[in-house]
Short mmCIF file of C-alpha atoms in Angstrom, two decimals:
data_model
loop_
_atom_site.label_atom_id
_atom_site.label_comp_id
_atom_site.label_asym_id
_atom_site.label_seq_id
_atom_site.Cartn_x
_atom_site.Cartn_y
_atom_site.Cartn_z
CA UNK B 249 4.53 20.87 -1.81
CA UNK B 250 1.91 19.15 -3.92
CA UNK B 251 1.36 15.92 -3.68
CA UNK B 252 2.34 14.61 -7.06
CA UNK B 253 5.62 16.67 -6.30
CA UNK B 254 5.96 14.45 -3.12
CA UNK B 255 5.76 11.30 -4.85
CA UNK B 256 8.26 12.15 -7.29
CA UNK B 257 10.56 13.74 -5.00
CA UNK B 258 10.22 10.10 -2.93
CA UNK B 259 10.54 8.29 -5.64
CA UNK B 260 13.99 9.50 -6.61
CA UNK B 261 14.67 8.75 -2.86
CA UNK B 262 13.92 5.58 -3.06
CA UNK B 263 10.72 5.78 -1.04
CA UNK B 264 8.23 2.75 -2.18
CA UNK B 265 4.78 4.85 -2.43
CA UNK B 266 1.61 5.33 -4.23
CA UNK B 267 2.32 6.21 -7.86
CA UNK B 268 5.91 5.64 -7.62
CA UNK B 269 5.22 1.54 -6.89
CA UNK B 270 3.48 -0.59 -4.54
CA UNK B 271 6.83 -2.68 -3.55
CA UNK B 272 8.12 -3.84 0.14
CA UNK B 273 9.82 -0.77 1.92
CA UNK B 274 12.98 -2.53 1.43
CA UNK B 275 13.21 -2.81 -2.17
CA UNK B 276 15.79 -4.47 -4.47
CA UNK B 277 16.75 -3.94 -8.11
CA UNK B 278 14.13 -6.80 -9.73
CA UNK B 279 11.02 -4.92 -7.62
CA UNK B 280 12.08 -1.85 -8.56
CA UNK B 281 11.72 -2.75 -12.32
CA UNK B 282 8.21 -4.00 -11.52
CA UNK B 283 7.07 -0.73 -10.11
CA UNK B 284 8.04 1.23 -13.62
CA UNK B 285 4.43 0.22 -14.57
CA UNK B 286 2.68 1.05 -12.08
CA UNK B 287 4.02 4.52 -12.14
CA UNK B 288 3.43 5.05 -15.75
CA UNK B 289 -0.12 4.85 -15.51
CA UNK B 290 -1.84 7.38 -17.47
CA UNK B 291 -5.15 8.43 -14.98
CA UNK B 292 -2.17 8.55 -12.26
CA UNK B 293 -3.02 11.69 -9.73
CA UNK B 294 -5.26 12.97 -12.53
CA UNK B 295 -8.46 15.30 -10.78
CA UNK B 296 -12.34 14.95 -11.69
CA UNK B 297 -11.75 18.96 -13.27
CA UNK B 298 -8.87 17.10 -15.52
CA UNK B 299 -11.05 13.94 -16.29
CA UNK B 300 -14.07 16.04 -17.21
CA UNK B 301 -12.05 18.28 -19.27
CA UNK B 302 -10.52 15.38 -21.33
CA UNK B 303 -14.19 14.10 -21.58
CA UNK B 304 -15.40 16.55 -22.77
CA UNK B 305 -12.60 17.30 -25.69
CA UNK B 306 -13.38 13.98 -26.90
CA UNK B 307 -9.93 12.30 -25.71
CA UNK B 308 -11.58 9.68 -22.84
CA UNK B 309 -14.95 8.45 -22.37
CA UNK B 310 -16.24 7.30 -19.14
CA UNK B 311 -16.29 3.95 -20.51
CA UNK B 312 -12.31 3.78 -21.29
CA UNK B 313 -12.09 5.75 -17.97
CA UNK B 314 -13.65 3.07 -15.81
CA UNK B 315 -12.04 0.40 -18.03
CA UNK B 316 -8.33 1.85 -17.36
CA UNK B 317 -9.60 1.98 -13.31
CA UNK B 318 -10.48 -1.23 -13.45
CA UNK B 319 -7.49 -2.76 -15.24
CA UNK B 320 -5.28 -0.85 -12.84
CA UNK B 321 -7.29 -2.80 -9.59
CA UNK B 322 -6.38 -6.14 -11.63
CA UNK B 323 -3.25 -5.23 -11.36
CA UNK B 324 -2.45 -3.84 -7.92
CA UNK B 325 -5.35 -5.31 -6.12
CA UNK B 326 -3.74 -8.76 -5.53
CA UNK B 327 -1.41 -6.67 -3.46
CA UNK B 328 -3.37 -4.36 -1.80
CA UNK B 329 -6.32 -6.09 -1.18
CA UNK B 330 -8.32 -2.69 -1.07
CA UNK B 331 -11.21 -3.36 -3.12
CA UNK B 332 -13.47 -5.78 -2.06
CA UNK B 333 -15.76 -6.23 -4.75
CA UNK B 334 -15.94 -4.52 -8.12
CA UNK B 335 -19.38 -3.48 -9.92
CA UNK B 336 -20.36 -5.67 -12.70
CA UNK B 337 -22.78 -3.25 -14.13
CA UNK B 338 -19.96 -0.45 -14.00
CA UNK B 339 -18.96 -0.07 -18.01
CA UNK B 340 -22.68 -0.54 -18.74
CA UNK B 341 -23.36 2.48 -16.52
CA UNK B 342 -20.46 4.62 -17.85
CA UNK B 343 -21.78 3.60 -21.60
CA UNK B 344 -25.03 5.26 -20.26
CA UNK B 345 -23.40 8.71 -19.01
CA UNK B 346 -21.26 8.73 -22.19
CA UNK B 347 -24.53 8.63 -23.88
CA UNK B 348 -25.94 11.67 -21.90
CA UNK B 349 -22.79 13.58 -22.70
CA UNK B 350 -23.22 13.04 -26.60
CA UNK B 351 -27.03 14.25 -26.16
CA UNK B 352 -25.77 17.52 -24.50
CA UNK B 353 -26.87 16.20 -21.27
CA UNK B 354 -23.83 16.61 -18.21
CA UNK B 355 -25.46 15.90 -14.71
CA UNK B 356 -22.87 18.32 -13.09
CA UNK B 357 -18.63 17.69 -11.74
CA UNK B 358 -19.11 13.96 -11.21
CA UNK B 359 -20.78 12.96 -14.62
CA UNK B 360 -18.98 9.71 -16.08
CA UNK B 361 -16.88 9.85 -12.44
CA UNK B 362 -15.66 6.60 -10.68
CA UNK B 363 -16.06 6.30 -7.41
CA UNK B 364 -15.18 3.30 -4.64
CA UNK B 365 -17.57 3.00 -1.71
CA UNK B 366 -16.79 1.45 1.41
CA UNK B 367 -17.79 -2.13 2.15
CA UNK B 368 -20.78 -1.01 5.25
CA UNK B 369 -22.96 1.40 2.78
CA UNK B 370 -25.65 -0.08 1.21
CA UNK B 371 -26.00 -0.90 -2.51
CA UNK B 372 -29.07 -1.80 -4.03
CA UNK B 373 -27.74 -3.77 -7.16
CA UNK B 374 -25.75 -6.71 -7.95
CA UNK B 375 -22.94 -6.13 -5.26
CA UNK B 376 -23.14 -6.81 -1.37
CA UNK B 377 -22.98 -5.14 1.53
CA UNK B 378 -21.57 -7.09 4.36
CA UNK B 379 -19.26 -4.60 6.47
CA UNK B 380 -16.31 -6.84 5.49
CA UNK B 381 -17.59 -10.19 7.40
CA UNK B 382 -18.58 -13.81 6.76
CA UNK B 383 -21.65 -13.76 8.43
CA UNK B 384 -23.28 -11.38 6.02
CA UNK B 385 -21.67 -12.92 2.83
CA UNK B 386 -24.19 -13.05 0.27
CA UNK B 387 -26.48 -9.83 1.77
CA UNK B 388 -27.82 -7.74 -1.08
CA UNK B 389 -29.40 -4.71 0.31
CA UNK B 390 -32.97 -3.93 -1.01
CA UNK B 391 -32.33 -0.33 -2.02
CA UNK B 392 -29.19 2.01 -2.18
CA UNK B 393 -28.41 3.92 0.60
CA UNK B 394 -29.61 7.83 0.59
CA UNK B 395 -25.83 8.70 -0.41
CA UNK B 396 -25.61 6.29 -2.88
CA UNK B 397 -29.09 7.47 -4.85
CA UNK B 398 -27.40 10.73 -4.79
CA UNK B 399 -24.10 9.45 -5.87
CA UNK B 400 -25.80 8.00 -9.08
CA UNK B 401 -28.26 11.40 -9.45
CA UNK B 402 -24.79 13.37 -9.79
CA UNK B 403 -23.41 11.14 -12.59
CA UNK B 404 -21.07 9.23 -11.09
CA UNK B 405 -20.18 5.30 -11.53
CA UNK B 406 -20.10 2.97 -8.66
CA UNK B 407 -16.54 1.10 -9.76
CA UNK B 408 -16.91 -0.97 -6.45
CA UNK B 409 -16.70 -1.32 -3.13
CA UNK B 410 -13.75 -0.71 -0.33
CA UNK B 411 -12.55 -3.33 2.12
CA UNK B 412 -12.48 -2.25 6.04
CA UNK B 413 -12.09 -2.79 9.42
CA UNK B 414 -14.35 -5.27 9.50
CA UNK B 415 -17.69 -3.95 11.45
CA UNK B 416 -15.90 -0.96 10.77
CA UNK B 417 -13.55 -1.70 13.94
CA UNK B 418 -16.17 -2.65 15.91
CA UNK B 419 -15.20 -6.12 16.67
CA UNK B 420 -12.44 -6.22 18.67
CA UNK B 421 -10.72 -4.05 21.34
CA UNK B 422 -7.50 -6.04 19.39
CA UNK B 423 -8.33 -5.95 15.98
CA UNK B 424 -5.90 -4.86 13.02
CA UNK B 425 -6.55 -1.86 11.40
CA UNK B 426 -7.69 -2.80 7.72
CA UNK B 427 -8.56 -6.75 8.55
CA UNK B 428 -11.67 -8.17 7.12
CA UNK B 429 -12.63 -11.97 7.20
CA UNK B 430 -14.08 -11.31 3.65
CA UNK B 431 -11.88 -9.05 2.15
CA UNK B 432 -8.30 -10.02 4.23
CA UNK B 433 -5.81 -7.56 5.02
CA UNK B 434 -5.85 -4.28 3.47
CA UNK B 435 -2.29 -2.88 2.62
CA UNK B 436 -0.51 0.74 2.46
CA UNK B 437 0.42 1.30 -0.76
CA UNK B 438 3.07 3.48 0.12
CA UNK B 439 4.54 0.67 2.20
CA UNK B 440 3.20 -3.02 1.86
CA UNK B 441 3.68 -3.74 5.78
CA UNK B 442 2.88 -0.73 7.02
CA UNK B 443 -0.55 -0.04 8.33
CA UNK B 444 -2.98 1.52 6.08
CA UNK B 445 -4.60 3.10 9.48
CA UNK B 446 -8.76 3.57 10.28
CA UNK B 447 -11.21 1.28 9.00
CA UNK B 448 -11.69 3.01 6.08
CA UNK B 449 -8.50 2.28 5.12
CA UNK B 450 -9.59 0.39 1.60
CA UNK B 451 -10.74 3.83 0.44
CA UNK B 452 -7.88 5.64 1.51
CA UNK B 453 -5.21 2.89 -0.16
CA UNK B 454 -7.32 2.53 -3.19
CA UNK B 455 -7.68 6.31 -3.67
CA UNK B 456 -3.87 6.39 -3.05
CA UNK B 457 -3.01 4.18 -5.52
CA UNK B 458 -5.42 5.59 -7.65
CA UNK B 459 -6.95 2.64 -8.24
CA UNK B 460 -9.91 5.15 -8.54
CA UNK B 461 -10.61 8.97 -8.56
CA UNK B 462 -12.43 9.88 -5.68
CA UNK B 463 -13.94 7.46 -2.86
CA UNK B 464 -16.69 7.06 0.35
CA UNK B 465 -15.42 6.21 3.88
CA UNK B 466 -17.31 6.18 7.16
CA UNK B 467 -15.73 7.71 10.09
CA UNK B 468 -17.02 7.02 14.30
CA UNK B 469 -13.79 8.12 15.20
CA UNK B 470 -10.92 8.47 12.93
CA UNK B 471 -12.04 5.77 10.34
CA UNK B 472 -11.61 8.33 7.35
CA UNK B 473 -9.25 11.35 8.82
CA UNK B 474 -6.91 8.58 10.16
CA UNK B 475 -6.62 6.40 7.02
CA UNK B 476 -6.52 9.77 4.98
CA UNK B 477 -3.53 11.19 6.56
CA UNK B 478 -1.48 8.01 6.27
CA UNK B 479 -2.12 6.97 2.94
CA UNK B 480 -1.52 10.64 1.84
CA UNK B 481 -5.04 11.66 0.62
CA UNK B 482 -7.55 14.48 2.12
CA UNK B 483 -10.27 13.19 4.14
CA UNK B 484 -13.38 14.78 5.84
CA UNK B 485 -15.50 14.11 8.13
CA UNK B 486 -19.04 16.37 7.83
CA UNK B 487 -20.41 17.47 10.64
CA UNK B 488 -23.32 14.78 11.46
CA UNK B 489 -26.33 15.19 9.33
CA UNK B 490 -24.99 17.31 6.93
CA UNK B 491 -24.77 13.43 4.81
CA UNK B 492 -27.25 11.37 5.52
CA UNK B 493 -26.86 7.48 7.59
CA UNK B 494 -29.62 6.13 6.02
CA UNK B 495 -28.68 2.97 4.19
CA UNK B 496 -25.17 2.91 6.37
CA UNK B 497 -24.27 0.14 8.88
CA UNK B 498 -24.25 1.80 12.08
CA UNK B 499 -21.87 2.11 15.06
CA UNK B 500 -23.14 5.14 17.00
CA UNK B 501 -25.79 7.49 16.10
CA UNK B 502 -23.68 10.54 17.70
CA UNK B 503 -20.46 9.91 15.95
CA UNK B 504 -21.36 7.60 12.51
CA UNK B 505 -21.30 9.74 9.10
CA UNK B 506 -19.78 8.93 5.97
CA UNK B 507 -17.34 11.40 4.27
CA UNK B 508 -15.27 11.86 1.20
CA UNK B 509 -12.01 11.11 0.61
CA UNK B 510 -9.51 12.01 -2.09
CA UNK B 511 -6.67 13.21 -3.87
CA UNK B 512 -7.05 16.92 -3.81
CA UNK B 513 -8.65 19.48 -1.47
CA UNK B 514 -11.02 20.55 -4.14
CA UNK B 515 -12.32 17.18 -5.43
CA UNK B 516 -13.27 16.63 -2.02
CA UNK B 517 -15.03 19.63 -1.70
CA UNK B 518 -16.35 18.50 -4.72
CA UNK B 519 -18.11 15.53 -3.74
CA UNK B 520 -18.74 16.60 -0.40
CA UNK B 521 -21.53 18.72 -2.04
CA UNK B 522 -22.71 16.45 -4.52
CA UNK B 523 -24.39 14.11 -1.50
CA UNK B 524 -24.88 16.55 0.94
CA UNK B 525 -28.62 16.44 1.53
CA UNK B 526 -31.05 16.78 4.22
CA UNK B 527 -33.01 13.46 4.60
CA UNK B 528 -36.20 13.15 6.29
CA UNK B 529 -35.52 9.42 7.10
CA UNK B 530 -32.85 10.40 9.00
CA UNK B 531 -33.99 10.52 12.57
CA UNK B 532 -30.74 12.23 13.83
CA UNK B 533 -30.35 14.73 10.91
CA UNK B 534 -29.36 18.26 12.59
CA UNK B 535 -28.70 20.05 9.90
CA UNK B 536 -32.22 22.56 8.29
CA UNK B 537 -32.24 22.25 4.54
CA UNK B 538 -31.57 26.48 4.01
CA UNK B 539 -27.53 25.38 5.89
CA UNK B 540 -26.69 22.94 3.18
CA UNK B 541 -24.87 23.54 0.10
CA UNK B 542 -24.65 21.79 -2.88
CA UNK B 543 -21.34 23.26 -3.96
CA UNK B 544 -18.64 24.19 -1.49
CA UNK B 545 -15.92 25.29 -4.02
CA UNK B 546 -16.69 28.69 -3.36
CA UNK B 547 -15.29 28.17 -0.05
CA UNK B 548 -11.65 27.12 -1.49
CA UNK B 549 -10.00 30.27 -0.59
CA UNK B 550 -6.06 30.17 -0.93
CA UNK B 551 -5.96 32.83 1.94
CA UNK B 552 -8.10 30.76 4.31
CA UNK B 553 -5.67 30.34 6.79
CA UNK B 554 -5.19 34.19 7.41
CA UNK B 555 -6.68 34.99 11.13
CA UNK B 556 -7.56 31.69 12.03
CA UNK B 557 -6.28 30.45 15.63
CA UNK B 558 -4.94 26.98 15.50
CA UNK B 559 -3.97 25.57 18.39
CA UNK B 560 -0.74 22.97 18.51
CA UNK B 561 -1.24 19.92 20.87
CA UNK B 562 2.83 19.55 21.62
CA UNK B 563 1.71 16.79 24.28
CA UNK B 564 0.82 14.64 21.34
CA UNK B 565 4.06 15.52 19.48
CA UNK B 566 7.62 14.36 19.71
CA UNK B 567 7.95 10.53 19.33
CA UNK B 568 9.80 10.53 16.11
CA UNK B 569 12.17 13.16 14.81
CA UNK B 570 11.26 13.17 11.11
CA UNK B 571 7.51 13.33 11.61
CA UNK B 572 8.18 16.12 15.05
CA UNK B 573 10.05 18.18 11.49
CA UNK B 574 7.82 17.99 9.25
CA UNK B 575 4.93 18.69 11.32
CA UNK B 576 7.30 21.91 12.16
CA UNK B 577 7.33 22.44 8.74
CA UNK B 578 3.58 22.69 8.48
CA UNK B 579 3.16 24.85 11.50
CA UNK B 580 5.74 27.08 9.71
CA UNK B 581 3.86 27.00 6.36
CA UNK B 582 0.37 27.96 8.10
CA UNK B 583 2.23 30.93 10.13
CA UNK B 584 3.37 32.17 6.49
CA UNK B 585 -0.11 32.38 5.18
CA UNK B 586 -1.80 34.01 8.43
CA UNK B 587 -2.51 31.59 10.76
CA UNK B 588 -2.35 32.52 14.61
CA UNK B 589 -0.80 29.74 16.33
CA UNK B 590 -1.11 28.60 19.78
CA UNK B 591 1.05 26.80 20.95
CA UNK B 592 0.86 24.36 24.74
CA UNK B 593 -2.74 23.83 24.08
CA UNK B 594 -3.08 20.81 26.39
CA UNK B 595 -5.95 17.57 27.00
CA UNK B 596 -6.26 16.68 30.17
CA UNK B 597 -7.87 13.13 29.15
#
């Protein structure tokens, strides 16, 4: 099932979710009536292939793109406290792309784009990087980080930044998933007091809401995947080097990278080869310039799944009966196209 599908289907349920409304799970006639605008917005689950096709018919700028993004954070932020800080230079940068376009000039898939960074990756303009806490309120980084120069090479337009964990989780053995002393307490938009999971759980409820089209998280150890699956989205993690750390407040050199995260399987893909990059300045970069690829959309094959062995963790299953049937679902839907599935695959610790 697709995931605009989903949230209808929900909706009709009753379900309080991303584009159907960001109300309380138990919801009453008046918030339901508030929610009709929210899921009437017009960029709602709309893909960077859809944006840049109505971009380039003449029907949106990047301007009135970014303006309806930003309109739509005015909105919803208040609730979901997801975005952190927005980019005052952002329409004046879209202005700039839309001027490209007109020229003839298109940078490539992410030309005229917005995007929402997390709060830990460095910016060097007007906005802050501070990792979500007091004690670096006010830090403007000197430079942008090696991501973000790429980000901006490709065309896109920094909308803002993402709250977070704060020190991306590392803080507390106790802390809440999504808490920031700067930013407050991110929310899941598909439930207000539910967790939004991971520390890059700003990204995930922003790109959920679709507050924006595509974001940035950072991921040690579940930061995007986790926030990804429970806000709904598609998350990855590269493997380490394949994006570069420079610029990117660390946790642990072995584990840190920063990944995309978004609506669709393919504008993921999308932006995971728009900043992947091998960086000299990056000590721990493992990854030889000839293995990366600056497009992996060849690699979205619909028959992917046929003669791969996945192996089921059942130890880690059965706590809940809906979520034990619909991950039986999904085993059932990846034996249909191919997969080999093994089940009892165990972890000893």
């Amino acid at each position: 099932m697709k995931r605009r599908t989903f949230f209808k289907t929900a909706a009709i349920s009753g379900s309080a979710i991303a584009v159907a409304g960001l109300a309380s799970c138990q919801t009453t006639p008046t918030e339901n009536e508030k929610t009709s605008s929210f899921s009437d917005f017009e960029l709602n689950e709309i893909t960077v292939e859809e944006l840049q096709q109505k971009m380039q018919a003449g029907d949106f700028t990047s301007e009135t793109i970014c303006q309806k993004y930003l309109s739509r954070v005015e909105q919803l932020n208040p609730m979901l406290k997801s975005v952190i800080e927005l980019n005052p230079d952002a329409l004046e940068i879209a202005r700039n792309l839309d001027e490209e376009r007109k020229g003839g000039k298109i940078r490539g898939p992410l030309h005229g784009i917005p995007v929402m960074i997390k709060d830990n990756i460095d910016t060097g303009d007007k906005m802050q990087t501070t990792a979500g806490s007091l004690a670096l309120e006010g830090h403007v980084a000197e430079e942008d980080a090696f991501i973000v120069k790429k980000l901006r090479e490709a065309g896109a337009v920094l909308l803002g930044k993402t709250n977070l964990s704060e020190w991306a989780n590392f803080r507390s053995t106790n802390s809440s998933s999504g808490w920031s002393g700067r930013g407050g307490q991110v929310r899941n938009p598909y439930c207000l007091d539910r967790s939004p999971c991971g520390s890059s759980s700003g990204t995930g409820a922003a790109v959920a809401a679709n507050l924006c089209t595509i974001g940035i998280g950072t991921e040690t150890d579940g930061s995007i995947v986790c926030p990804s699956g429970v806000n709904g989205i598609v998350g990855i993690k590269p493997t380490l080097g394949l994006w570069s750390r420079n610029g990117i407040i660390p946790i642990a050199h072995s584990q840190d990278t920063a990944g995309p995260m978004a609506r669709s399987v393919k504008d993921a893909a999308i932006l995971l080869g728009a900043l992947a990059a091998f960086d000299p300045n990056d000590a721990k970069t493992h990854i030889e310039e000839d293995e990366i690829y600056s497009d992996y959309t060849p690699f979205l094959n619909p028959d992917g799944l046929n003669g791969m062995r996945i192996g089921i963790a059942t130890q880690m299953t059965g706590f809940h009966k809906d979520i034990t049937k619909l991950f039986t679902q999904a085993v059932e839907v990846m034996k249909s196209k191919g997969a080999e599935i093994i089940d009892e695959v165990t972890f000893e610790h």
